[in-house]
Amino acid sequence: QVQLVESGGGLVQAGGSLRLSCVASGHLFNSTGLAWFRQAPGKEREFVATINRSGFSTYYAEAVKGRFTISRDNARSTVFLQMDKLQPVDTAVYYCAAGTYSQEARRYSYWGQGTQVTVSS
């Protein structure tokens, strides 16, 4: 069993940065891939980035490539999402997920409660 708790969301102006964190409890963290997804109002949840269990492989959605960076600290059971050059279209609730290394939400068994990111123009 894995429990995930996100933090770091907030309100930022366009062009600014935020760093999201997701702390995991349980023994599965170090042996599984992780990901960030987001859901904007009225839209379906969409993939943002994923990282494999070692941290050496990552994959990003085209919309965030070059602006967002996913990383993990296995000693602290934490996954991060550094978001730079934020745009209003990045406004969404951001969710941490654990369980595999994939861009498909249905493949993840564990989800956090989400953290709101709002980017003003």
Tab-separated table of C-alpha atoms in Angstrom, residues 4-120:
chain	number	residue	atom	x	y	z
A	4	LEU	CA	0.812	9.946	-1.647
A	5	VAL	CA	0.602	13.538	-0.428
A	6	GLU	CA	1.282	16.431	-2.801
A	7	SER	CA	2.312	19.949	-1.872
A	8	GLY	CA	3.779	23.057	-3.460
A	9	GLY	CA	0.864	24.287	-5.536
A	10	GLY	CA	-0.268	27.885	-5.529
A	11	LEU	CA	-0.824	31.033	-7.546
A	12	VAL	CA	1.942	32.305	-9.809
A	13	GLN	CA	2.221	34.803	-12.638
A	14	ALA	CA	2.870	33.700	-16.197
A	15	GLY	CA	6.569	33.065	-16.709
A	16	GLY	CA	7.075	32.086	-13.089
A	17	SER	CA	8.064	28.809	-11.470
A	18	LEU	CA	6.718	26.364	-8.927
A	19	ARG	CA	8.088	23.152	-7.491
A	20	LEU	CA	5.642	20.419	-6.583
A	21	SER	CA	6.525	17.675	-4.125
A	22	CYS	CA	4.866	14.339	-3.479
A	23	VAL	CA	5.819	12.361	-0.400
A	24	ALA	CA	5.016	8.668	-0.323
A	25	SER	CA	4.479	6.349	2.599
A	26	GLY	CA	4.798	2.597	2.324
A	27	HIS	CA	7.463	0.218	1.070
A	28	LEU	CA	6.684	0.328	-2.627
A	29	PHE	CA	8.153	3.729	-3.458
A	30	ASN	CA	11.718	2.738	-4.306
A	31	SER	CA	10.669	-0.175	-6.503
A	32	THR	CA	8.168	1.554	-8.769
A	33	GLY	CA	7.777	4.281	-11.321
A	34	LEU	CA	6.009	7.526	-10.601
A	35	ALA	CA	4.227	10.209	-12.569
A	36	TRP	CA	2.491	13.541	-12.518
A	37	PHE	CA	-0.865	14.123	-14.162
A	38	ARG	CA	-3.073	17.209	-14.235
A	39	GLN	CA	-6.719	18.026	-14.699
A	40	ALA	CA	-8.025	21.422	-15.738
A	41	PRO	CA	-11.653	22.449	-15.118
A	42	GLY	CA	-13.971	20.750	-17.580
A	43	LYS	CA	-11.204	18.629	-19.062
A	44	GLU	CA	-10.021	15.073	-18.675
A	45	ARG	CA	-6.993	14.181	-16.622
A	46	GLU	CA	-3.853	14.339	-18.764
A	47	PHE	CA	-0.342	12.997	-18.487
A	48	VAL	CA	2.461	15.409	-17.598
A	49	ALA	CA	5.623	13.419	-16.829
A	50	THR	CA	6.840	10.056	-15.598
A	51	ILE	CA	10.046	8.731	-14.074
A	52	ASN	CA	11.208	5.147	-13.668
A	53	ARG	CA	12.176	3.583	-10.363
A	54	SER	CA	15.887	4.353	-10.684
A	55	GLY	CA	15.306	7.916	-11.813
A	56	PHE	CA	17.444	7.482	-14.910
A	57	SER	CA	14.557	7.431	-17.379
A	58	THR	CA	11.954	10.145	-17.781
A	59	TYR	CA	9.275	10.984	-20.317
A	60	TYR	CA	7.284	14.184	-20.793
A	61	ALA	CA	4.150	15.348	-22.511
A	62	GLU	CA	4.919	17.552	-25.488
A	63	ALA	CA	3.106	20.471	-23.871
A	64	VAL	CA	5.588	20.635	-20.982
A	65	LYS	CA	8.798	19.338	-22.540
A	66	GLY	CA	11.658	21.744	-21.936
A	67	ARG	CA	9.760	23.602	-19.191
A	68	PHE	CA	9.007	20.920	-16.580
A	69	THR	CA	11.441	18.523	-14.900
A	70	ILE	CA	10.488	15.410	-12.947
A	71	SER	CA	12.922	13.974	-10.412
A	72	ARG	CA	12.897	11.719	-7.383
A	73	ASP	CA	14.729	11.298	-4.111
A	74	ASN	CA	14.373	7.683	-3.068
A	75	ALA	CA	16.015	8.311	0.308
A	76	ARG	CA	13.185	10.714	1.129
A	77	SER	CA	10.467	8.803	-0.770
A	78	THR	CA	9.684	11.983	-2.645
A	79	VAL	CA	9.033	12.830	-6.270
A	80	PHE	CA	9.281	16.390	-7.545
A	81	LEU	CA	7.969	18.370	-10.477
A	82	GLN	CA	9.910	21.547	-11.197
A	83	MET	CA	7.746	23.777	-13.370
A	84	ASP	CA	9.360	26.735	-15.124
A	85	LYS	CA	8.039	29.256	-17.650
A	86	LEU	CA	4.516	28.572	-16.473
A	87	GLN	CA	1.633	29.621	-18.687
A	88	PRO	CA	-2.077	30.116	-17.960
A	89	VAL	CA	-2.808	26.859	-19.844
A	90	ASP	CA	-0.861	25.038	-17.132
A	91	THR	CA	-3.584	25.914	-14.618
A	92	ALA	CA	-4.935	22.647	-13.222
A	93	VAL	CA	-5.027	20.331	-10.256
A	94	TYR	CA	-1.807	18.326	-10.322
A	95	TYR	CA	-1.812	14.721	-9.155
A	96	CYS	CA	1.021	12.423	-8.172
A	97	ALA	CA	0.681	8.751	-9.138
A	98	ALA	CA	2.676	5.626	-8.329
A	99	GLY	CA	2.821	2.082	-9.583
A	100	THR	CA	4.454	1.961	-13.006
A	101	TYR	CA	6.413	3.874	-15.656
A	102	SER	CA	3.776	4.916	-18.167
A	103	GLN	CA	1.871	7.865	-19.608
A	104	GLU	CA	-1.435	6.018	-19.209
A	105	ALA	CA	-3.377	6.966	-16.096
A	106	ARG	CA	-5.221	3.637	-15.957
A	107	ARG	CA	-1.941	1.831	-15.265
A	108	TYR	CA	-1.338	3.598	-11.958
A	109	SER	CA	-2.630	2.017	-8.750
A	110	TYR	CA	-1.995	4.835	-6.306
A	111	TRP	CA	-2.947	8.511	-6.466
A	112	GLY	CA	-2.544	11.564	-4.313
A	113	GLN	CA	-5.312	14.017	-3.504
A	114	GLY	CA	-3.987	16.711	-5.832
A	115	THR	CA	-2.613	20.218	-5.466
A	116	GLN	CA	-3.970	23.286	-7.258
A	117	VAL	CA	-1.723	25.269	-9.577
A	118	THR	CA	-3.078	28.556	-10.907
A	119	VAL	CA	-1.153	30.673	-13.408
A	120	SER	CA	-2.346	34.228	-13.961
